CSV table of C-alpha atoms and ligand atoms in Angstrom, one decimal:
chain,number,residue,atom,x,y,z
A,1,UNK,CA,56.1,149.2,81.4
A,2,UNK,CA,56.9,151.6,84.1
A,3,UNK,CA,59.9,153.6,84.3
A,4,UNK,CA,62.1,152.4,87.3
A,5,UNK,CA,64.0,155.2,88.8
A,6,UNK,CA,67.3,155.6,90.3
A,7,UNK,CA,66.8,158.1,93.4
A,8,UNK,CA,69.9,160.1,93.7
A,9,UNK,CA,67.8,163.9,94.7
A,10,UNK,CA,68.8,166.3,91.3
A,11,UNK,CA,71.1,163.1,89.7
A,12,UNK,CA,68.0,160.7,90.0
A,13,UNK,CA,67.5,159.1,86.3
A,14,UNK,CA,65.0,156.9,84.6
A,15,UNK,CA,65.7,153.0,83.4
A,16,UNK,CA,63.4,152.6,80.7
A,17,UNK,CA,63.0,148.5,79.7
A,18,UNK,CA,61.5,147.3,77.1
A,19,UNK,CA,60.8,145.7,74.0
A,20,UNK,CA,61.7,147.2,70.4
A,21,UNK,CA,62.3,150.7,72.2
A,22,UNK,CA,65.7,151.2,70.8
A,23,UNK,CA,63.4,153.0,68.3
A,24,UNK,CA,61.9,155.7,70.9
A,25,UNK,CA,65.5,156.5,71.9
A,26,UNK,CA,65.7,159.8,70.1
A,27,UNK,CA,62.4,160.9,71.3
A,28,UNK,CA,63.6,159.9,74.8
A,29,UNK,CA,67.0,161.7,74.6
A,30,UNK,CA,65.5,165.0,73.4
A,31,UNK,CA,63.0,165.4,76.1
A,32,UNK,CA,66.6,166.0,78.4
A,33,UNK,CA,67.5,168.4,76.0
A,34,UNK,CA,70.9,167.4,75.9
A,35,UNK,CA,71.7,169.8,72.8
A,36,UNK,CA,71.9,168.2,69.1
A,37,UNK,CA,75.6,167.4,69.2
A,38,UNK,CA,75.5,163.5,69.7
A,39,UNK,CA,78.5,161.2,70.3
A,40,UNK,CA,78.0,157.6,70.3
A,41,UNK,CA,80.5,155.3,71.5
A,42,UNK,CA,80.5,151.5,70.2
A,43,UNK,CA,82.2,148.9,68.6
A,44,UNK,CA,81.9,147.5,64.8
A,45,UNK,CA,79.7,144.9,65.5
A,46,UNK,CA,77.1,146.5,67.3
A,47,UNK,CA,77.1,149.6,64.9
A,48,UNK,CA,76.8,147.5,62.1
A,49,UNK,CA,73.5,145.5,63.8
A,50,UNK,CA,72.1,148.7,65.4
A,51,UNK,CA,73.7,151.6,64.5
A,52,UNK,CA,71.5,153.1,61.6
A,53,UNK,CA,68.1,152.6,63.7
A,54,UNK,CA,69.8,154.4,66.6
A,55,UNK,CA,70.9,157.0,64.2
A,56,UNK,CA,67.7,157.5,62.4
A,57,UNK,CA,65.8,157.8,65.9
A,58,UNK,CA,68.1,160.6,67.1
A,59,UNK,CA,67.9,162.0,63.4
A,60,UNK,CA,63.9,162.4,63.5
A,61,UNK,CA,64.5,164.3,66.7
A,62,UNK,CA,66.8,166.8,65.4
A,63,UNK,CA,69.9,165.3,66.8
A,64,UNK,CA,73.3,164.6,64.8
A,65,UNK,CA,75.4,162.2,65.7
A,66,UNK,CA,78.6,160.6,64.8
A,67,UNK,CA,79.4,156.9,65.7
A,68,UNK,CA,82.7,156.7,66.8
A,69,UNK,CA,83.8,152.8,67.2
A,70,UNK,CA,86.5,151.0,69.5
A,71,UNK,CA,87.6,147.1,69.0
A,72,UNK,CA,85.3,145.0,70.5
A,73,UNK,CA,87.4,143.4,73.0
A,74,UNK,CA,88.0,144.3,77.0
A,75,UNK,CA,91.5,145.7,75.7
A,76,UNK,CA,89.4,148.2,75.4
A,77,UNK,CA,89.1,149.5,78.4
A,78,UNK,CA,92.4,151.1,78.2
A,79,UNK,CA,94.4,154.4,78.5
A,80,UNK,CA,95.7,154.2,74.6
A,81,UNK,CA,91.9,153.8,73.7
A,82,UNK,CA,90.6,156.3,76.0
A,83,UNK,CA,93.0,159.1,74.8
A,84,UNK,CA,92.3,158.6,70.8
A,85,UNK,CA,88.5,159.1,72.0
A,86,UNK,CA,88.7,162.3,73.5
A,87,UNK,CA,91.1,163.3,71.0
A,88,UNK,CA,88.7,162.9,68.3
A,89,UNK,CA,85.7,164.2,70.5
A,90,UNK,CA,87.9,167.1,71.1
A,91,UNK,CA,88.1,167.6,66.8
A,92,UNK,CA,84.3,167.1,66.8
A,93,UNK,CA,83.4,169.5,69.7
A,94,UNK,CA,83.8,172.6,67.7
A,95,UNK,CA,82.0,174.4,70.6
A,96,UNK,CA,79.2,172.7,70.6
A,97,UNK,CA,79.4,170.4,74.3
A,98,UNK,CA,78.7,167.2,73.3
A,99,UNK,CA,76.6,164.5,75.2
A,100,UNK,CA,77.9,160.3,74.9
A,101,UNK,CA,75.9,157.8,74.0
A,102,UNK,CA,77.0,154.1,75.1
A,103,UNK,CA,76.1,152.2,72.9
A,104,UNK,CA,77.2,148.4,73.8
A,105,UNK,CA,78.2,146.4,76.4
A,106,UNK,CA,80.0,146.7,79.7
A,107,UNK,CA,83.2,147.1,77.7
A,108,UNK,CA,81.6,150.3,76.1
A,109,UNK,CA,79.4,151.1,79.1
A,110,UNK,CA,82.1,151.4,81.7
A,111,UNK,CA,84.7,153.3,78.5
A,112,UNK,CA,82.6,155.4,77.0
A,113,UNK,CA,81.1,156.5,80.7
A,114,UNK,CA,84.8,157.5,81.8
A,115,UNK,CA,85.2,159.0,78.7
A,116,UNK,CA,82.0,161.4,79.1
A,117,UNK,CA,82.5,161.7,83.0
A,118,UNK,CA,86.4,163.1,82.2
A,119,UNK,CA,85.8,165.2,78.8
A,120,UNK,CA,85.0,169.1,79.9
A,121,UNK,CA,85.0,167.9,83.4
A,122,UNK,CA,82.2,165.9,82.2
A,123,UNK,CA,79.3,165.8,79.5
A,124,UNK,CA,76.2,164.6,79.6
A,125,UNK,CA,75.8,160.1,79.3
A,126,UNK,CA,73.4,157.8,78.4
A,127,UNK,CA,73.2,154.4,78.4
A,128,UNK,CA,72.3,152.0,75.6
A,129,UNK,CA,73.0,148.3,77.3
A,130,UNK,CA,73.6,145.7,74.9
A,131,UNK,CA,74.4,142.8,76.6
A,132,UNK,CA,72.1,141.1,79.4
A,133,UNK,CA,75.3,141.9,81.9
A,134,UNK,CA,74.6,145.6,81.2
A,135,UNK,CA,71.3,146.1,81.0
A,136,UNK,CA,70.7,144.3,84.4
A,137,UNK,CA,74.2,145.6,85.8
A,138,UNK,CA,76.6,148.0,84.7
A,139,UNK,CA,74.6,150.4,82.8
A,140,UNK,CA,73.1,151.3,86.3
A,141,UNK,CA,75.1,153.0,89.0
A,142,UNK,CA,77.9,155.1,87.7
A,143,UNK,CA,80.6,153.0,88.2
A,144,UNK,CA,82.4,153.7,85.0
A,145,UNK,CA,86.2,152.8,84.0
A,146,UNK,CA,89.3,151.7,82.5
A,147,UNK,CA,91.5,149.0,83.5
A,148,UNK,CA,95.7,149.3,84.2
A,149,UNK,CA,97.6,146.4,83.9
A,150,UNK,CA,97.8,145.7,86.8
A,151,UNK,CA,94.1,145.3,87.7
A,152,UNK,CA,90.5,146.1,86.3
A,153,UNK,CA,88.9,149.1,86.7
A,154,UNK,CA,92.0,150.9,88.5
A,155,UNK,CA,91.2,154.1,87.0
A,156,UNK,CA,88.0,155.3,86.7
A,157,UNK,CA,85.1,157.4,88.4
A,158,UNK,CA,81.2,157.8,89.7
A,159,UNK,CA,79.8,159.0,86.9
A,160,UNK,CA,76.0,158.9,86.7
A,161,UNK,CA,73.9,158.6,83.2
A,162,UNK,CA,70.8,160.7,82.7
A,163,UNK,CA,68.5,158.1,81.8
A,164,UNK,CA,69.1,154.0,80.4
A,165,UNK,CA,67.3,152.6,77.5
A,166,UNK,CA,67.1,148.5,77.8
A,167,UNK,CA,66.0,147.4,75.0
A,168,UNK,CA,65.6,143.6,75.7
A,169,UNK,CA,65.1,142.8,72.0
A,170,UNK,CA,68.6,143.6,71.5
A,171,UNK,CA,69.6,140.3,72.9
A,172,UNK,CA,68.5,138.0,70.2
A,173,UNK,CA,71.9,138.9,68.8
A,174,UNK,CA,73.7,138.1,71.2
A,175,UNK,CA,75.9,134.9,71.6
A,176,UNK,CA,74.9,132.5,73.8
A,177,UNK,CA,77.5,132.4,75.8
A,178,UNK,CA,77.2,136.1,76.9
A,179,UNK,CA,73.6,135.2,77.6
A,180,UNK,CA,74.8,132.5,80.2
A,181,UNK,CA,77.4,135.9,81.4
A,182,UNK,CA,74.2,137.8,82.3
A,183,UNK,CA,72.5,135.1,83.9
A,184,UNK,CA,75.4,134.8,86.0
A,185,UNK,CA,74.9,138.3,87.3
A,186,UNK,CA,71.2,137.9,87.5
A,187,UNK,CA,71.6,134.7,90.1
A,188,UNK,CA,74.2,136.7,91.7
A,189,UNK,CA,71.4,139.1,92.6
A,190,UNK,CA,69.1,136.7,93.8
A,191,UNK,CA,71.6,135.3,96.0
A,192,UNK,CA,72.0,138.4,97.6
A,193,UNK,CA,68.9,139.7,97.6
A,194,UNK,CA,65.6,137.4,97.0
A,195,UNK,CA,65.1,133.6,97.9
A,196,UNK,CA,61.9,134.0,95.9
A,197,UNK,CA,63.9,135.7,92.8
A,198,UNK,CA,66.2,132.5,93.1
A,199,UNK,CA,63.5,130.2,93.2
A,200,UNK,CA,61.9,131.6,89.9
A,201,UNK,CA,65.5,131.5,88.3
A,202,UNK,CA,65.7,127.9,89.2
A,203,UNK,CA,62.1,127.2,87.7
A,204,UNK,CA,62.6,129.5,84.6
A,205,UNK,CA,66.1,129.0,83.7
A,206,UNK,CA,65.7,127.3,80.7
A,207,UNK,CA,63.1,129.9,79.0
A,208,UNK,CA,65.5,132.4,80.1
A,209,UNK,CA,68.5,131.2,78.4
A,210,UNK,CA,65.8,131.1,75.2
A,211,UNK,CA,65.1,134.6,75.9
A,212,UNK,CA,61.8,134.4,76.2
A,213,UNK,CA,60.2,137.8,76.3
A,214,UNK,CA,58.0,138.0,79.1
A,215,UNK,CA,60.6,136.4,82.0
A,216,UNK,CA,63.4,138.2,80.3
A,217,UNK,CA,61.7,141.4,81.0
A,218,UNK,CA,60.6,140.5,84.4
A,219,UNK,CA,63.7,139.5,85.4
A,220,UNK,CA,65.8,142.4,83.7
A,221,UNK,CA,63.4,144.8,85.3
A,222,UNK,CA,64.1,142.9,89.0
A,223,UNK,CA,67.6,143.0,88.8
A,224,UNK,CA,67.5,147.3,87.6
A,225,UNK,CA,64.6,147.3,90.8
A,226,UNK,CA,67.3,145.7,93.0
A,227,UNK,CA,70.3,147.5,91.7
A,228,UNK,CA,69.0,150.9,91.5
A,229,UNK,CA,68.0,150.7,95.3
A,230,UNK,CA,71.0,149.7,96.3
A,231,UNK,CA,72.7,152.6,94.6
A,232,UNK,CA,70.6,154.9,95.8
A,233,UNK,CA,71.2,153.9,99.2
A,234,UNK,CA,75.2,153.7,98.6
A,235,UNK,CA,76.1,155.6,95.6
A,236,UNK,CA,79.3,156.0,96.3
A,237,UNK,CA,80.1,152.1,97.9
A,238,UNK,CA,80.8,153.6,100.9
A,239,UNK,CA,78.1,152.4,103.7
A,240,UNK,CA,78.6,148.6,103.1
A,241,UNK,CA,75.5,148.6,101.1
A,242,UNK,CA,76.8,148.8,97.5
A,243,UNK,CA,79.6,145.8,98.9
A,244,UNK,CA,77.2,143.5,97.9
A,245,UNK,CA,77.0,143.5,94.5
A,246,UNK,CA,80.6,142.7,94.5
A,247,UNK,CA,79.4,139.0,95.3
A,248,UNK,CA,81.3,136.3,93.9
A,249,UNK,CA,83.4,139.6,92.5
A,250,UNK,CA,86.4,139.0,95.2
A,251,UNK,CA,87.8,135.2,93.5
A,252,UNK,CA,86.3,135.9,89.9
A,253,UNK,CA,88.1,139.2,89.3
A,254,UNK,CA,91.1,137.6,90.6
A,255,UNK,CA,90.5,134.7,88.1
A,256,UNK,CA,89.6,137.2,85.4
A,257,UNK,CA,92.9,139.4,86.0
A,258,UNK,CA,94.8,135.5,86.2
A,259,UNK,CA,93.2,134.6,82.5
A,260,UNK,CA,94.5,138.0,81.3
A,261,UNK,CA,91.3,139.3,80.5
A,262,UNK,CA,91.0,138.6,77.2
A,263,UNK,CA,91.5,135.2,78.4
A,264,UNK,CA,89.9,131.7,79.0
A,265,UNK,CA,87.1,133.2,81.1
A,266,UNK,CA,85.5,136.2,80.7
A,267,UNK,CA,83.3,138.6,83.4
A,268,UNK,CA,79.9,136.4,83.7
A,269,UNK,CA,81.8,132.9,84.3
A,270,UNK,CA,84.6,134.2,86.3
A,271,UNK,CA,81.7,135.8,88.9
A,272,UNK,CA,80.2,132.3,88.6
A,273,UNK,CA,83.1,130.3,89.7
A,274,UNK,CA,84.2,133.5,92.3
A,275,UNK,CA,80.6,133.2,93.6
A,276,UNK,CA,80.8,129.0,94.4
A,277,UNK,CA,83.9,129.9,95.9
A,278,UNK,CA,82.5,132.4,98.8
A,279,UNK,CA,79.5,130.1,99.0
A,280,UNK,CA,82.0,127.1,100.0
A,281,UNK,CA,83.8,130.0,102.5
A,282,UNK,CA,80.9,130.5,103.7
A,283,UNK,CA,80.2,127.0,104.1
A,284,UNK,CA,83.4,126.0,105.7
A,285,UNK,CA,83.1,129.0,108.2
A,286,UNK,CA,79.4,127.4,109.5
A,287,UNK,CA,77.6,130.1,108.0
A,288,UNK,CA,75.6,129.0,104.8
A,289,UNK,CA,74.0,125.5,104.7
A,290,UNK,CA,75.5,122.3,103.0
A,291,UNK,CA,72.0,122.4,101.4
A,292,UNK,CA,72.0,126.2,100.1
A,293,UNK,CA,75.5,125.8,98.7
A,294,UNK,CA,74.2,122.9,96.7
A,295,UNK,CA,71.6,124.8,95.1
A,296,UNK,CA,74.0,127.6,94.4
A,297,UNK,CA,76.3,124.9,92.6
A,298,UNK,CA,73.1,124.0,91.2
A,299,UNK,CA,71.8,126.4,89.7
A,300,UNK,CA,75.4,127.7,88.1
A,301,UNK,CA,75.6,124.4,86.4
A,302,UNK,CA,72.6,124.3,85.0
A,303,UNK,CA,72.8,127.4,83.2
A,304,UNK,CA,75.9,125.6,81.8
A,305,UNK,CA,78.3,128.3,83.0
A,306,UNK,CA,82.1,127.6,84.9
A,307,UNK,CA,81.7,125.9,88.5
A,308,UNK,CA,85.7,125.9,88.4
A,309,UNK,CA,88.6,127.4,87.4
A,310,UNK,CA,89.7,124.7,85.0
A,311,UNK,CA,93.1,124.9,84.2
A,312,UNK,CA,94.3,127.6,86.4
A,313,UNK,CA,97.1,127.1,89.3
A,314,UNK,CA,95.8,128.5,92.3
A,315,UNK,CA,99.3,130.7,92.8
A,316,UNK,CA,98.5,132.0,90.2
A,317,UNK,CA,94.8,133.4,91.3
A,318,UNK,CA,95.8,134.1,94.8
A,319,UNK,CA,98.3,136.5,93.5
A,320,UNK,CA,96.1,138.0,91.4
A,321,UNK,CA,93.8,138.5,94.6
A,322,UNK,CA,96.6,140.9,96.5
A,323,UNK,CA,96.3,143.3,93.7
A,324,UNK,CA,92.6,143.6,94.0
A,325,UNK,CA,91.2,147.3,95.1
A,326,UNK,CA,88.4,145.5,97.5
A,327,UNK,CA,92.0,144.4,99.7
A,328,UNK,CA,93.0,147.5,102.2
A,329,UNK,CA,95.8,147.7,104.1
A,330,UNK,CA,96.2,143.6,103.6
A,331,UNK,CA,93.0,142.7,104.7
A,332,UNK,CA,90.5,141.2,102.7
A,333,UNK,CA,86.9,141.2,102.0
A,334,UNK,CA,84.4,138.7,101.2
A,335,UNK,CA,80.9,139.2,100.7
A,336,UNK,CA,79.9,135.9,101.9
A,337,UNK,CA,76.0,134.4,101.5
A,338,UNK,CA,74.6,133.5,105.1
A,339,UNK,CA,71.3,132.1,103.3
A,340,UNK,CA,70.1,132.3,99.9
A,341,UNK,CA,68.4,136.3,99.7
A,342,UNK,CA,71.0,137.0,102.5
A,343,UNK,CA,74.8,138.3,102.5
A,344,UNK,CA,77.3,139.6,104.9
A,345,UNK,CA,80.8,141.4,104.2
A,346,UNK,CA,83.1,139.6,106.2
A,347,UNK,CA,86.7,141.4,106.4
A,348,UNK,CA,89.8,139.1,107.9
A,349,UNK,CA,89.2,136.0,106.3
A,350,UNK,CA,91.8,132.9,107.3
A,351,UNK,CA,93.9,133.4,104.7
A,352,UNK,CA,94.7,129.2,104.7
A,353,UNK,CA,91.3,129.0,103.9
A,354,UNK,CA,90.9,131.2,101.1
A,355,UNK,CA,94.1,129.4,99.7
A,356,UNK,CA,92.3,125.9,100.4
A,357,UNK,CA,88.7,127.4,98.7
A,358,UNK,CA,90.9,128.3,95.7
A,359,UNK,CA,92.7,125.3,95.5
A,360,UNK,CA,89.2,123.4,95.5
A,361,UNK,CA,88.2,125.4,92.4
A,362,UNK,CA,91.5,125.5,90.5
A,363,UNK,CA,91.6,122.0,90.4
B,401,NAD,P1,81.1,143.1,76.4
B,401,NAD,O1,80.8,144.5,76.6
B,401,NAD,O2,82.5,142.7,76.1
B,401,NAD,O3,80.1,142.4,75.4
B,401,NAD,C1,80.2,141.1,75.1
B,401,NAD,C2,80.2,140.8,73.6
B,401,NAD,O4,78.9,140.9,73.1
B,401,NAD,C3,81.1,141.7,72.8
B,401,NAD,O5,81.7,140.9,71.8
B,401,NAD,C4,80.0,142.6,72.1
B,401,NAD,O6,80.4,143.1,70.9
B,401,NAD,C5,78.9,141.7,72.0
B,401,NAD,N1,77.6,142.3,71.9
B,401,NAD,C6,77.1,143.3,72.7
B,401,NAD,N2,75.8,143.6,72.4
B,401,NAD,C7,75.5,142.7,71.5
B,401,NAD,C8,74.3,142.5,70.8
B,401,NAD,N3,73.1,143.1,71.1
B,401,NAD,N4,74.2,141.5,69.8
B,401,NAD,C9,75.4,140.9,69.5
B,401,NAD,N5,76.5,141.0,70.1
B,401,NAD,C10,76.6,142.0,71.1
B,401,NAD,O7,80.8,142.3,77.8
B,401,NAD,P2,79.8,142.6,79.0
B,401,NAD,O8,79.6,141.3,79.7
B,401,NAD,O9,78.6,143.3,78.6
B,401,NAD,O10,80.6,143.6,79.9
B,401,NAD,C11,81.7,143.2,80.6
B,401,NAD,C12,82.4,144.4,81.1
B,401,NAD,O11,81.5,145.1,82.0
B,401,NAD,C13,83.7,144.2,81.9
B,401,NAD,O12,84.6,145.1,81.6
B,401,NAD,C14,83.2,144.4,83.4
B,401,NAD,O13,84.3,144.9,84.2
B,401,NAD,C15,82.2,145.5,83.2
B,401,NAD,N6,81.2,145.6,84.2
B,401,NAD,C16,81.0,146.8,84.8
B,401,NAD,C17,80.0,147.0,85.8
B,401,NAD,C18,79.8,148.3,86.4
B,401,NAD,O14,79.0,148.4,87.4
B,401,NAD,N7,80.3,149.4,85.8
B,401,NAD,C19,79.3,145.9,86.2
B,401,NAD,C20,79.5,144.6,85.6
B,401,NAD,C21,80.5,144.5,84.6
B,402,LIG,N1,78.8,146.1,89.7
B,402,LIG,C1,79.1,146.5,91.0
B,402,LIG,C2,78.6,147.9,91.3
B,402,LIG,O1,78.0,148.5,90.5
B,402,LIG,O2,78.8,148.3,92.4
């Protein structure tokens, strides 16, 4: 399978995708000469699955590398375990510049990036998705950080890897329910981007959800095609462009940061639920179909993820939403779907009917 490329002029990197290729990673690394002096961030679980055929590939290229694991848990994402990193990269270094391997999730992904884009004023990174949520999303893009807690992601940086491996066979580890997380993301991108990506979600969800091969790499590959052109047309989510990926983003990281985010829901079901929600603004504002909304409620519940905030009081999520770094100056902003394959950012939304969409979906 071709490589797809993220265009960024002299930053521009490859996505590789494919099946069993975790193998081929050493041979991949050492072709960006990246020195020998290898760094790979993970977690215990995925270390003890993966680890030793990640380490043996690097190996047979000539390139050491110490594993260096965090708890597997979004708690992660945190000053406390950002500092004992460096600090033991730092006893590692011994002159030799090191380069990071991710090696895991987004949890890793968006730690272990911050990590490499603030050691030395930066080192080289590459990304090893895990999950189906970063190999179709947040391995891609720079966006890499750590969360306060006050909000996600407060501190962090654009930070751009030197190449992704995706290998898709990875999955067959992983639970079920962060399957359904990464479909979530994946319908997010149709929605924003392709009726005729949603249509062959809608057809194919069930194979999906069993992994199988051939749409899983179709559709990984898709979503890096989609992702990587929007990033090289906004790296830095500046021009609007980039805004759209935060789709269903707006309510669901306000649910996330309202379940604590270790909580009740995590990333892929919170973005499902936020997503219904700016489909029903949307709806209620005359933009988007009674029709289209439907299918977006559709589709959500057939890939058995959240279609509301169950248990939640919506005080308690609208609060949340003042803290979020997408609000400036007080005013919010929604990317809202006009049709399915079409968004718009809308800024100024009533706030009454926010507080009545979130009411709706907190009940
Ligand atoms: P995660 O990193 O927490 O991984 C989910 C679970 O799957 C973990 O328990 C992990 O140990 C396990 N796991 C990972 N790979 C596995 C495998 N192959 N087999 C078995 N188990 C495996 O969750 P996630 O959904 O990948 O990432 C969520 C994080 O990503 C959030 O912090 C979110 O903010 C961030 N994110 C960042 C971006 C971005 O652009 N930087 C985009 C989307 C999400
Ligand atoms: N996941 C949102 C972004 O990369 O911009």
């Amino acid at each position: 399978m071709r490589d797809i490329t993220v265009k960024l002029g002299k930053r521009s990197y490859p996505i590789k995708i494919g099946n069993g290729i975790l193998v081929e990673a050493g041979a991949h690394i050492s072709r960006l000469n990246l020195g020998s002096n290898g760094i790979i961030i993970t977690n215990p679980r995925i270390k003890r699955l993966y680890g030793a055929i990640l380490k043996k590939s690097l190996a047979k290229k000539g390139i050491g590398a110490h594993i260096l694991t965090v708890p597997d848990s979004e708690s992660s994402k945190s000053y406390k375990v950002f500092s004992g990193l460096i600090n033991k990269i730092a006893k590692l270094d011994k002159g030799r510049k090191p380069f990071i391997v991710a090696f895991g999730g987004g949890v890793i992904g968006d730690l272990a990036g911050f990590v490499a884009a603030a050691y030395r004023r930066g080192v080289s990174l590459v990304q090893i998705p895990t999950t189906l949520v970063a190999q179709v999303d947040s391995s891609i893009g720079g966006k890499v950080a750590i969360d306060l807690p006050v909000a996600k992601n407060l501190v962090g940086a654009f930070y751009q890897p030197r190449i992704v491996i995706s290998d898709i066979s990875l999955l067959k580890t992983l639970p079920e329910r962060e399957i359904k997380c990464g479909l979530s993301e994946i319908i997010k991108y149709s929605i924003i981007n392709s009726r005729a990506f949603f249509d062959f979600l809608s057809r194919n969800i069930a194979s999906l959800k069993r992994l199988e091969k051939r749409n899983l790499k179709h559709v990984v590959r898709k979503c890096c095609l989609i992702k990587s052109k929007v990033v090289s047309a906004d790296e830095k989510d500046v021009k609007g462009v980039r805004a759209a990926l935060n789709y269903g983003h707006t309510i669901g990281h306000a649910i996330e940061a309202a379940s604590g985010y270790i909580g009740t829901y995590n990333h892929g079901e919170a973005i499902a639920i936020g997503m219904i929600a700016a489909a029903i603004i949307s709806n209620k504002m005359g933009m988007l179909s009674k029709k289209e909304l439907t299918e977006i409620k559709n589709i959500i519940a057939r890939t058995k993820l959240p279609t509301r905030a169950k248990g939640f009081k919506s005080p308690k999520i609208l609060a949340a939403l003042c803290h979020d770094k997408k609000f400036t100056h007080g005013i919010n902003r929604f990317v809202l779907p006009v049709r399915i394959g079409r968004i718009r950012v809308v800024e100024n939304v009533p706030k009454k009917l926010v507080a009545e969409v979130i009411r709706e979906i907190a009940a």
